[in-house]
Amino acid sequence: SQTIHQWPATLVQPVGSPLSLECTVEGTSNPNLYWYRQAAGRGLQLLFYSVGIGQISSEVPQNLSASRPQDRQFILSSKKLLLSDSGFYLCAWSRKNEQFFGPGTRLTVL
Amino acid sequence: GENVEQHPSTLSVQEGDSAVIKCTYSDSASNYFPWYKQELGKRPQLIIDIRSNVGEKKDQRIAVTLNKTAKHFSLHITETQPEDSAVYFCAAPSDTGGFKTIFGAGTRLFVKA
């Protein structure tokens, strides 16, 4: 069966610091991968998606970037965090349109 | 591109009553309509979905109806229970090859005991 992992589960970072969130998927090959952000009490904002290694599509211009160095690994990064980057970050993979979400990383930028 | 509107944003019902959440979509080519439930602090999880070749699908206390002509679909929860309290998201595939899913803004459902 397929499993999706994210780490860390929670993170508190100062403004201006770098960020690296990691997501890995097990049990499937060549998945479509996604990064979403959810601000407190809000909906799901698609940040990036990837249909293959090295292929990244950005949905919202911002100070975040994504990379896919391996088939089942998706990384979300920032060189300098802003206060507005706080939120719940969800990685997901999809099969036949259904989205399977990871457990999420709760990021607080102070 | 696809646009998904969801109403209401908040819904409060008494335990045992029914709850209905409605969504509209813009792309007439969309053919898959899922509903996700997100409990507080947890990840969204699929609870029911419907494809465009049927008008209704039911799974115990939850059902989804689809009106392709009007381009809207609804989630129905009957005999609501406190554990139904959560945020519910509708969604539809985008029109750019189906790689993306467009989510509604979410409905926060409160079921009062």
mmCIF file of N, CA, C and O in Angstrom, chain A residues 2-104:
data_model
loop_
_atom_site.group_PDB
_atom_site.id
_atom_site.type_symbol
_atom_site.label_atom_id
_atom_site.label_comp_id
_atom_site.label_asym_id
_atom_site.label_seq_id
_atom_site.Cartn_x
_atom_site.Cartn_y
_atom_site.Cartn_z
ATOM 1 N N GLN A 2 0.268 2.363 -0.387
ATOM 2 C CA GLN A 2 1.020 3.601 -0.497
ATOM 3 C C GLN A 2 1.029 4.371 0.818
ATOM 4 O O GLN A 2 0.043 4.377 1.553
ATOM 5 N N THR A 3 2.138 5.007 1.100
ATOM 6 C CA THR A 3 2.289 5.811 2.313
ATOM 7 C C THR A 3 2.998 7.095 1.941
ATOM 8 O O THR A 3 3.907 7.098 1.102
ATOM 9 N N ILE A 4 2.585 8.196 2.569
ATOM 10 C CA ILE A 4 3.239 9.479 2.328
ATOM 11 C C ILE A 4 3.733 10.027 3.656
ATOM 12 O O ILE A 4 2.989 10.034 4.643
ATOM 13 N N HIS A 5 4.977 10.448 3.681
ATOM 14 C CA HIS A 5 5.609 10.945 4.896
ATOM 15 C C HIS A 5 5.986 12.404 4.710
ATOM 16 O O HIS A 5 6.414 12.820 3.623
ATOM 17 N N GLN A 6 5.883 13.160 5.808
ATOM 18 C CA GLN A 6 6.349 14.536 5.818
ATOM 19 C C GLN A 6 7.105 14.782 7.104
ATOM 20 O O GLN A 6 6.707 14.285 8.157
ATOM 21 N N TRP A 7 8.144 15.553 7.014
ATOM 22 C CA TRP A 7 8.818 16.006 8.232
ATOM 23 C C TRP A 7 9.490 17.348 8.008
ATOM 24 O O TRP A 7 9.783 17.714 6.882
ATOM 25 N N PRO A 8 9.625 18.109 9.115
ATOM 26 C CA PRO A 8 9.166 17.756 10.450
ATOM 27 C C PRO A 8 7.661 17.948 10.603
ATOM 28 O O PRO A 8 7.020 18.488 9.716
ATOM 29 N N ALA A 9 7.107 17.518 11.715
ATOM 30 C CA ALA A 9 5.677 17.680 11.971
ATOM 31 C C ALA A 9 5.357 19.111 12.383
ATOM 32 O O ALA A 9 4.314 19.649 12.017
ATOM 33 N N THR A 10 6.225 19.700 13.164
ATOM 34 C CA THR A 10 6.067 21.098 13.556
ATOM 35 C C THR A 10 7.419 21.794 13.471
ATOM 36 O O THR A 10 8.466 21.157 13.620
ATOM 37 N N LEU A 11 7.345 23.104 13.246
ATOM 38 C CA LEU A 11 8.578 23.870 13.076
ATOM 39 C C LEU A 11 8.307 25.312 13.466
ATOM 40 O O LEU A 11 7.297 25.886 13.054
ATOM 41 N N VAL A 12 9.195 25.872 14.257
ATOM 42 C CA VAL A 12 9.131 27.289 14.621
ATOM 43 C C VAL A 12 10.431 27.916 14.145
ATOM 44 O O VAL A 12 11.512 27.481 14.540
ATOM 45 N N GLN A 13 10.297 28.912 13.279
ATOM 46 C CA GLN A 13 11.477 29.519 12.664
ATOM 47 C C GLN A 13 11.399 31.036 12.771
ATOM 48 O O GLN A 13 10.311 31.616 12.676
ATOM 49 N N PRO A 14 12.539 31.714 12.907
ATOM 50 C CA PRO A 14 12.529 33.184 12.911
ATOM 51 C C PRO A 14 12.416 33.731 11.493
ATOM 52 O O PRO A 14 12.795 33.069 10.514
ATOM 53 N N VAL A 15 11.859 34.928 11.400
ATOM 54 C CA VAL A 15 11.801 35.623 10.112
ATOM 55 C C VAL A 15 13.203 35.727 9.522
ATOM 56 O O VAL A 15 14.164 36.004 10.224
ATOM 57 N N GLY A 16 13.305 35.476 8.228
ATOM 58 C CA GLY A 16 14.585 35.603 7.550
ATOM 59 C C GLY A 16 15.409 34.335 7.521
ATOM 60 O O GLY A 16 16.440 34.281 6.838
ATOM 61 N N SER A 17 14.968 33.309 8.238
ATOM 62 C CA SER A 17 15.724 32.054 8.253
ATOM 63 C C SER A 17 15.328 31.187 7.059
ATOM 64 O O SER A 17 14.271 31.380 6.462
ATOM 65 N N PRO A 18 16.156 30.196 6.709
ATOM 66 C CA PRO A 18 15.819 29.316 5.582
ATOM 67 C C PRO A 18 14.849 28.218 6.012
ATOM 68 O O PRO A 18 14.624 27.990 7.198
ATOM 69 N N LEU A 19 14.283 27.551 5.010
ATOM 70 C CA LEU A 19 13.305 26.494 5.271
ATOM 71 C C LEU A 19 13.561 25.314 4.340
ATOM 72 O O LEU A 19 13.894 25.498 3.167
ATOM 73 N N SER A 20 13.391 24.138 4.865
ATOM 74 C CA SER A 20 13.402 22.938 4.026
ATOM 75 C C SER A 20 12.420 21.935 4.609
ATOM 76 O O SER A 20 12.593 21.464 5.729
ATOM 77 N N LEU A 21 11.362 21.628 3.859
ATOM 78 C CA LEU A 21 10.379 20.624 4.255
ATOM 79 C C LEU A 21 10.468 19.471 3.268
ATOM 80 O O LEU A 21 10.561 19.680 2.063
ATOM 81 N N GLU A 22 10.421 18.272 3.788
ATOM 82 C CA GLU A 22 10.590 17.110 2.933
ATOM 83 C C GLU A 22 9.355 16.214 2.925
ATOM 84 O O GLU A 22 8.670 16.073 3.944
ATOM 85 N N CYS A 23 9.113 15.644 1.771
ATOM 86 C CA CYS A 23 7.974 14.743 1.581
ATOM 87 C C CYS A 23 8.457 13.537 0.787
ATOM 88 O O CYS A 23 9.158 13.693 -0.222
ATOM 89 N N THR A 24 8.109 12.344 1.236
ATOM 90 C CA THR A 24 8.439 11.147 0.471
ATOM 91 C C THR A 24 7.211 10.253 0.381
ATOM 92 O O THR A 24 6.387 10.206 1.298
ATOM 93 N N VAL A 25 7.119 9.562 -0.736
ATOM 94 C CA VAL A 25 5.999 8.656 -0.983
ATOM 95 C C VAL A 25 6.551 7.256 -1.158
ATOM 96 O O VAL A 25 7.574 7.064 -1.821
ATOM 97 N N GLU A 26 5.870 6.293 -0.569
ATOM 98 C CA GLU A 26 6.254 4.893 -0.717
ATOM 99 C C GLU A 26 5.133 4.110 -1.373
ATOM 100 O O GLU A 26 3.957 4.446 -1.223
ATOM 101 N N GLY A 27 5.498 3.076 -2.116
ATOM 102 C CA GLY A 27 4.496 2.165 -2.633
ATOM 103 C C GLY A 27 3.897 2.529 -3.969
ATOM 104 O O GLY A 27 2.928 1.904 -4.411
ATOM 105 N N THR A 28 4.439 3.550 -4.633
ATOM 106 C CA THR A 28 3.968 3.909 -5.962
ATOM 107 C C THR A 28 5.139 4.500 -6.736
ATOM 108 O O THR A 28 6.107 4.967 -6.131
ATOM 109 N N SER A 29 5.041 4.467 -8.055
ATOM 110 C CA SER A 29 6.123 5.028 -8.844
ATOM 111 C C SER A 29 5.585 6.132 -9.748
ATOM 112 O O SER A 29 4.421 6.108 -10.157
ATOM 113 N N ASN A 30 6.444 7.111 -10.023
ATOM 114 C CA ASN A 30 6.111 8.250 -10.867
ATOM 115 C C ASN A 30 4.802 8.935 -10.477
ATOM 116 O O ASN A 30 3.931 9.181 -11.319
ATOM 117 N N PRO A 31 4.632 9.242 -9.188
ATOM 118 C CA PRO A 31 3.386 9.913 -8.783
ATOM 119 C C PRO A 31 3.407 11.385 -9.145
ATOM 120 O O PRO A 31 4.476 11.993 -9.244
ATOM 121 N N ASN A 32 2.234 11.970 -9.348
ATOM 122 C CA ASN A 32 2.118 13.427 -9.372
ATOM 123 C C ASN A 32 2.194 13.880 -7.915
ATOM 124 O O ASN A 32 1.523 13.315 -7.045
ATOM 125 N N LEU A 33 3.019 14.890 -7.659
ATOM 126 C CA LEU A 33 3.220 15.354 -6.294
ATOM 127 C C LEU A 33 2.836 16.819 -6.177
ATOM 128 O O LEU A 33 2.978 17.595 -7.120
ATOM 129 N N TYR A 34 2.397 17.213 -4.983
ATOM 130 C CA TYR A 34 1.852 18.554 -4.757
ATOM 131 C C TYR A 34 2.285 19.093 -3.404
ATOM 132 O O TYR A 34 2.423 18.347 -2.446
ATOM 133 N N TRP A 35 2.469 20.409 -3.343
ATOM 134 C CA TRP A 35 2.603 21.121 -2.080
ATOM 135 C C TRP A 35 1.439 22.107 -1.962
ATOM 136 O O TRP A 35 1.201 22.909 -2.875
ATOM 137 N N TYR A 36 0.733 22.039 -0.822
ATOM 138 C CA TYR A 36 -0.336 22.977 -0.502
ATOM 139 C C TYR A 36 0.038 23.705 0.783
ATOM 140 O O TYR A 36 0.719 23.177 1.641
ATOM 141 N N ARG A 37 -0.503 24.913 0.909
ATOM 142 C CA ARG A 37 -0.408 25.630 2.190
ATOM 143 C C ARG A 37 -1.828 25.964 2.636
ATOM 144 O O ARG A 37 -2.670 26.371 1.830
ATOM 145 N N GLN A 38 -2.032 25.837 3.925
ATOM 146 C CA GLN A 38 -3.320 26.159 4.523
ATOM 147 C C GLN A 38 -3.085 27.124 5.668
ATOM 148 O O GLN A 38 -2.527 26.747 6.703
ATOM 149 N N ALA A 39 -3.496 28.383 5.483
ATOM 150 C CA ALA A 39 -3.412 29.351 6.584
ATOM 151 C C ALA A 39 -4.486 29.001 7.601
ATOM 152 O O ALA A 39 -5.460 28.308 7.284
ATOM 153 N N ALA A 40 -4.328 29.478 8.813
ATOM 154 C CA ALA A 40 -5.237 29.135 9.909
ATOM 155 C C ALA A 40 -6.683 29.429 9.525
ATOM 156 O O ALA A 40 -7.025 30.550 9.155
ATOM 157 N N GLY A 41 -7.536 28.395 9.593
ATOM 158 C CA GLY A 41 -8.950 28.558 9.304
ATOM 159 C C GLY A 41 -9.286 28.814 7.845
ATOM 160 O O GLY A 41 -10.397 29.239 7.536
ATOM 161 N N ARG A 42 -8.348 28.548 6.961
ATOM 162 C CA ARG A 42 -8.566 28.864 5.551
ATOM 163 C C ARG A 42 -8.535 27.607 4.696
ATOM 164 O O ARG A 42 -8.398 26.485 5.190
ATOM 165 N N GLY A 43 -8.668 27.805 3.387
ATOM 166 C CA GLY A 43 -8.690 26.702 2.439
ATOM 167 C C GLY A 43 -7.309 26.254 2.024
ATOM 168 O O GLY A 43 -6.298 26.657 2.593
ATOM 169 N N LEU A 44 -7.279 25.403 0.999
ATOM 170 C CA LEU A 44 -6.044 24.796 0.512
ATOM 171 C C LEU A 44 -5.514 25.599 -0.671
ATOM 172 O O LEU A 44 -6.155 25.678 -1.711
ATOM 173 N N GLN A 45 -4.332 26.151 -0.521
ATOM 174 C CA GLN A 45 -3.702 26.911 -1.594
ATOM 175 C C GLN A 45 -2.621 26.054 -2.243
ATOM 176 O O GLN A 45 -1.657 25.666 -1.576
ATOM 177 N N LEU A 46 -2.782 25.734 -3.516
ATOM 178 C CA LEU A 46 -1.780 24.958 -4.233
ATOM 179 C C LEU A 46 -0.554 25.825 -4.486
ATOM 180 O O LEU A 46 -0.660 26.906 -5.060
ATOM 181 N N LEU A 47 0.609 25.349 -4.055
ATOM 182 C CA LEU A 47 1.854 26.100 -4.224
ATOM 183 C C LEU A 47 2.637 25.583 -5.436
ATOM 184 O O LEU A 47 3.056 26.355 -6.295
ATOM 185 N N PHE A 48 2.872 24.282 -5.463
ATOM 186 C CA PHE A 48 3.660 23.662 -6.537
ATOM 187 C C PHE A 48 3.091 22.285 -6.855
ATOM 188 O O PHE A 48 2.508 21.645 -5.999
ATOM 189 N N TYR A 49 3.303 21.856 -8.106
ATOM 190 C CA TYR A 49 3.037 20.471 -8.415
ATOM 191 C C TYR A 49 4.099 19.969 -9.376
ATOM 192 O O TYR A 49 4.760 20.754 -10.067
ATOM 193 N N SER A 50 4.256 18.636 -9.385
ATOM 194 C CA SER A 50 5.310 18.014 -10.188
ATOM 195 C C SER A 50 4.800 16.723 -10.800
ATOM 196 O O SER A 50 4.229 15.884 -10.103
ATOM 197 N N VAL A 51 5.027 16.568 -12.103
ATOM 198 C CA VAL A 51 4.594 15.344 -12.784
ATOM 199 C C VAL A 51 5.763 14.400 -13.033
ATOM 200 O O VAL A 51 5.566 13.305 -13.583
ATOM 201 N N GLY A 52 6.983 14.805 -12.640
ATOM 202 C CA GLY A 52 8.135 13.930 -12.817
ATOM 203 C C GLY A 52 9.391 14.550 -12.225
ATOM 204 O O GLY A 52 9.393 15.726 -11.826
ATOM 205 N N ILE A 53 10.460 13.771 -12.184
ATOM 206 C CA ILE A 53 11.726 14.247 -11.620
ATOM 207 C C ILE A 53 12.167 15.516 -12.334
ATOM 208 O O ILE A 53 12.199 15.574 -13.572
ATOM 209 N N GLY A 54 12.497 16.536 -11.547
ATOM 210 C CA GLY A 54 12.985 17.786 -12.103
ATOM 211 C C GLY A 54 11.937 18.665 -12.740
ATOM 212 O O GLY A 54 12.237 19.760 -13.217
ATOM 213 N N GLN A 55 10.668 18.218 -12.763
ATOM 214 C CA GLN A 55 9.595 18.998 -13.385
ATOM 215 C C GLN A 55 8.749 19.642 -12.297
ATOM 216 O O GLN A 55 8.046 18.936 -11.560
ATOM 217 N N ILE A 56 8.822 20.966 -12.202
ATOM 218 C CA ILE A 56 8.112 21.696 -11.157
ATOM 219 C C ILE A 56 7.281 22.790 -11.808
ATOM 220 O O ILE A 56 7.792 23.550 -12.636
ATOM 221 N N SER A 57 6.008 22.856 -11.421
ATOM 222 C CA SER A 57 5.144 23.950 -11.856
ATOM 223 C C SER A 57 4.760 24.766 -10.645
ATOM 224 O O SER A 57 4.338 24.210 -9.630
ATOM 225 N N SER A 58 4.934 26.081 -10.756
ATOM 226 C CA SER A 58 4.636 26.983 -9.657
ATOM 227 C C SER A 58 3.288 27.645 -9.888
ATOM 228 O O SER A 58 3.001 28.102 -10.993
ATOM 229 N N GLU A 59 2.475 27.664 -8.840
ATOM 230 C CA GLU A 59 1.137 28.235 -8.958
ATOM 231 C C GLU A 59 1.058 29.678 -8.455
ATOM 232 O O GLU A 59 0.257 30.447 -8.937
ATOM 233 N N VAL A 60 1.872 29.999 -7.493
ATOM 234 C CA VAL A 60 1.775 31.317 -6.864
ATOM 235 C C VAL A 60 3.174 31.904 -6.730
ATOM 236 O O VAL A 60 4.020 31.291 -6.118
ATOM 237 N N PRO A 61 3.423 33.064 -7.301
ATOM 238 C CA PRO A 61 4.758 33.664 -7.156
ATOM 239 C C PRO A 61 5.004 34.073 -5.704
ATOM 240 O O PRO A 61 4.172 34.705 -5.089
ATOM 241 N N GLN A 62 6.112 33.661 -5.156
ATOM 242 C CA GLN A 62 6.398 33.952 -3.760
ATOM 243 C C GLN A 62 7.842 33.581 -3.479
ATOM 244 O O GLN A 62 8.568 33.212 -4.390
ATOM 245 N N ASN A 63 8.215 33.633 -2.224
ATOM 246 C CA ASN A 63 9.611 33.374 -1.885
ATOM 247 C C ASN A 63 9.868 31.901 -1.600
ATOM 248 O O ASN A 63 10.865 31.560 -0.979
ATOM 249 N N LEU A 64 8.983 31.017 -2.045
ATOM 250 C CA LEU A 64 9.172 29.595 -1.850
ATOM 251 C C LEU A 64 9.613 28.955 -3.163
ATOM 252 O O LEU A 64 9.328 29.468 -4.252
ATOM 253 N N SER A 65 10.278 27.816 -3.068
ATOM 254 C CA SER A 65 10.646 27.038 -4.247
ATOM 255 C C SER A 65 10.471 25.568 -3.926
ATOM 256 O O SER A 65 10.348 25.183 -2.756
ATOM 257 N N ALA A 66 10.401 24.746 -4.957
ATOM 258 C CA ALA A 66 10.249 23.310 -4.764
ATOM 259 C C ALA A 66 11.227 22.576 -5.665
ATOM 260 O O ALA A 66 11.627 23.088 -6.711
ATOM 261 N N SER A 67 11.592 21.381 -5.237
ATOM 262 C CA SER A 67 12.469 20.545 -6.049
ATOM 263 C C SER A 67 12.049 19.101 -5.921
ATOM 264 O O SER A 67 11.442 18.696 -4.921
ATOM 265 N N ARG A 68 12.349 18.327 -6.938
ATOM 266 C CA ARG A 68 12.038 16.898 -6.946
ATOM 267 C C ARG A 68 13.286 16.163 -7.403
ATOM 268 O O ARG A 68 13.432 15.833 -8.575
ATOM 269 N N PRO A 69 14.207 15.921 -6.469
ATOM 270 C CA PRO A 69 15.469 15.279 -6.837
ATOM 271 C C PRO A 69 15.344 13.788 -7.148
ATOM 272 O O PRO A 69 16.173 13.240 -7.870
ATOM 273 N N GLN A 70 14.329 13.154 -6.613
ATOM 274 C CA GLN A 70 14.083 11.735 -6.872
ATOM 275 C C GLN A 70 12.608 11.525 -7.168
ATOM 276 O O GLN A 70 11.778 12.379 -6.851
ATOM 277 N N ASP A 71 12.289 10.374 -7.735
ATOM 278 C CA ASP A 71 10.917 10.119 -8.190
ATOM 279 C C ASP A 71 9.889 10.310 -7.083
ATOM 280 O O ASP A 71 8.787 10.815 -7.325
ATOM 281 N N ARG A 72 10.230 9.892 -5.859
ATOM 282 C CA ARG A 72 9.241 9.909 -4.783
ATOM 283 C C ARG A 72 9.621 10.874 -3.658
ATOM 284 O O ARG A 72 9.210 10.675 -2.516
ATOM 285 N N GLN A 73 10.399 11.893 -4.000
ATOM 286 C CA GLN A 73 10.813 12.862 -3.009
ATOM 287 C C GLN A 73 10.499 14.269 -3.512
ATOM 288 O O GLN A 73 10.830 14.634 -4.643
ATOM 289 N N PHE A 74 9.859 15.057 -2.655
ATOM 290 C CA PHE A 74 9.449 16.405 -3.035
ATOM 291 C C PHE A 74 9.848 17.327 -1.888
ATOM 292 O O PHE A 74 9.520 17.054 -0.733
ATOM 293 N N ILE A 75 10.571 18.391 -2.199
ATOM 294 C CA ILE A 75 11.109 19.267 -1.165
ATOM 295 C C ILE A 75 10.608 20.689 -1.379
ATOM 296 O O ILE A 75 10.597 21.192 -2.508
ATOM 297 N N LEU A 76 10.187 21.327 -0.302
ATOM 298 C CA LEU A 76 9.763 22.720 -0.322
ATOM 299 C C LEU A 76 10.800 23.544 0.425
ATOM 300 O O LEU A 76 11.179 23.180 1.531
ATOM 301 N N SER A 77 11.257 24.645 -0.193
ATOM 302 C CA SER A 77 12.347 25.416 0.395
ATOM 303 C C SER A 77 12.064 26.902 0.358
ATOM 304 O O SER A 77 11.238 27.378 -0.422
ATOM 305 N N SER A 78 12.780 27.601 1.211
ATOM 306 C CA SER A 78 12.798 29.052 1.164
ATOM 307 C C SER A 78 14.166 29.519 1.643
ATOM 308 O O SER A 78 14.752 28.924 2.545
ATOM 309 N N LYS A 79 14.670 30.595 1.046
ATOM 310 C CA LYS A 79 15.942 31.149 1.495
ATOM 311 C C LYS A 79 15.739 32.075 2.683
ATOM 312 O O LYS A 79 16.579 32.162 3.584
ATOM 313 N N LYS A 80 14.590 32.788 2.697
ATOM 314 C CA LYS A 80 14.310 33.727 3.786
ATOM 315 C C LYS A 80 12.822 33.723 4.081
ATOM 316 O O LYS A 80 12.030 34.222 3.288
ATOM 317 N N LEU A 81 12.445 33.206 5.231
ATOM 318 C CA LEU A 81 11.031 33.117 5.590
ATOM 319 C C LEU A 81 10.442 34.473 5.944
ATOM 320 O O LEU A 81 11.110 35.340 6.526
ATOM 321 N N LEU A 82 9.152 34.635 5.596
ATOM 322 C CA LEU A 82 8.379 35.810 5.978
ATOM 323 C C LEU A 82 7.344 35.397 7.021
ATOM 324 O O LEU A 82 6.988 34.213 7.119
ATOM 325 N N LEU A 83 6.837 36.384 7.759
ATOM 326 C CA LEU A 83 5.770 36.084 8.715
ATOM 327 C C LEU A 83 4.580 35.412 8.025
ATOM 328 O O LEU A 83 3.956 34.501 8.577
ATOM 329 N N SER A 84 4.280 35.858 6.811
ATOM 330 C CA SER A 84 3.128 35.346 6.081
ATOM 331 C C SER A 84 3.307 33.904 5.597
ATOM 332 O O SER A 84 2.374 33.308 5.063
ATOM 333 N N ASP A 85 4.488 33.350 5.775
ATOM 334 C CA ASP A 85 4.717 31.951 5.402
ATOM 335 C C ASP A 85 4.195 30.984 6.460
ATOM 336 O O ASP A 85 4.166 29.767 6.227
ATOM 337 N N SER A 86 3.781 31.489 7.598
ATOM 338 C CA SER A 86 3.213 30.604 8.629
ATOM 339 C C SER A 86 1.986 29.879 8.087
ATOM 340 O O SER A 86 1.188 30.458 7.346
ATOM 341 N N GLY A 87 1.843 28.623 8.473
ATOM 342 C CA GLY A 87 0.685 27.861 8.019
ATOM 343 C C GLY A 87 0.919 26.373 8.145
ATOM 344 O O GLY A 87 1.934 25.928 8.695
ATOM 345 N N PHE A 88 -0.039 25.646 7.646
ATOM 346 C CA PHE A 88 0.001 24.179 7.660
ATOM 347 C C PHE A 88 0.335 23.739 6.241
ATOM 348 O O PHE A 88 -0.423 23.999 5.309
ATOM 349 N N TYR A 89 1.489 23.091 6.066
ATOM 350 C CA TYR A 89 1.960 22.702 4.741
ATOM 351 C C TYR A 89 1.666 21.221 4.516
ATOM 352 O O TYR A 89 2.074 20.360 5.292
ATOM 353 N N LEU A 90 0.960 20.971 3.453
ATOM 354 C CA LEU A 90 0.548 19.605 3.138
ATOM 355 C C LEU A 90 1.152 19.164 1.817
ATOM 356 O O LEU A 90 1.047 19.859 0.811
ATOM 357 N N CYS A 91 1.782 18.016 1.841
ATOM 358 C CA CYS A 91 2.246 17.363 0.622
ATOM 359 C C CYS A 91 1.177 16.358 0.212
ATOM 360 O O CYS A 91 0.473 15.810 1.076
ATOM 361 N N ALA A 92 1.034 16.120 -1.066
ATOM 362 C CA ALA A 92 0.032 15.160 -1.526
ATOM 363 C C ALA A 92 0.519 14.474 -2.795
ATOM 364 O O ALA A 92 1.366 15.001 -3.515
ATOM 365 N N TRP A 93 -0.007 13.283 -3.045
ATOM 366 C CA TRP A 93 0.185 12.632 -4.337
ATOM 367 C C TRP A 93 -1.196 12.278 -4.865
ATOM 368 O O TRP A 93 -2.172 12.259 -4.115
ATOM 369 N N SER A 94 -1.295 12.034 -6.149
ATOM 370 C CA SER A 94 -2.617 11.771 -6.709
ATOM 371 C C SER A 94 -2.624 10.504 -7.560
ATOM 372 O O SER A 94 -1.615 10.094 -8.137
ATOM 373 N N ARG A 95 -3.788 9.885 -7.575
ATOM 374 C CA ARG A 95 -4.046 8.729 -8.415
ATOM 375 C C ARG A 95 -5.456 8.868 -8.958
ATOM 376 O O ARG A 95 -6.411 8.961 -8.178
ATOM 377 N N LYS A 96 -5.582 8.934 -10.273
ATOM 378 C CA LYS A 96 -6.888 9.068 -10.916
ATOM 379 C C LYS A 96 -7.690 10.209 -10.296
ATOM 380 O O LYS A 96 -8.838 10.051 -9.916
ATOM 381 N N ASN A 97 -7.077 11.338 -10.150
ATOM 382 C CA ASN A 97 -7.677 12.565 -9.617
ATOM 383 C C ASN A 97 -7.794 12.603 -8.097
ATOM 384 O O ASN A 97 -7.902 13.676 -7.525
ATOM 385 N N GLU A 98 -7.846 11.458 -7.421
ATOM 386 C CA GLU A 98 -7.942 11.485 -5.965
ATOM 387 C C GLU A 98 -6.613 11.929 -5.370
ATOM 388 O O GLU A 98 -5.554 11.466 -5.777
ATOM 389 N N GLN A 99 -6.690 12.834 -4.392
ATOM 390 C CA GLN A 99 -5.497 13.349 -3.721
ATOM 391 C C GLN A 99 -5.325 12.622 -2.383
ATOM 392 O O GLN A 99 -6.271 12.481 -1.614
ATOM 393 N N PHE A 100 -4.088 12.213 -2.114
ATOM 394 C CA PHE A 100 -3.750 11.573 -0.846
ATOM 395 C C PHE A 100 -2.766 12.510 -0.140
ATOM 396 O O PHE A 100 -1.673 12.746 -0.648
ATOM 397 N N PHE A 101 -3.183 12.990 1.017
ATOM 398 C CA PHE A 101 -2.387 13.991 1.713
ATOM 399 C C PHE A 101 -1.472 13.366 2.760
ATOM 400 O O PHE A 101 -1.812 12.364 3.387
ATOM 401 N N GLY A 102 -0.330 14.019 2.949
ATOM 402 C CA GLY A 102 0.556 13.655 4.041
ATOM 403 C C GLY A 102 0.038 14.229 5.347
ATOM 404 O O GLY A 102 -0.947 14.967 5.355
ATOM 405 N N PRO A 103 0.721 13.927 6.460
ATOM 406 C CA PRO A 103 0.257 14.380 7.780
ATOM 407 C C PRO A 103 0.443 15.873 8.005
ATOM 408 O O PRO A 103 -0.130 16.425 8.937
ATOM 409 N N GLY A 104 1.234 16.526 7.172
ATOM 410 C CA GLY A 104 1.391 17.972 7.269
ATOM 411 C C GLY A 104 2.516 18.428 8.174
ATOM 412 O O GLY A 104 2.958 17.697 9.075
#
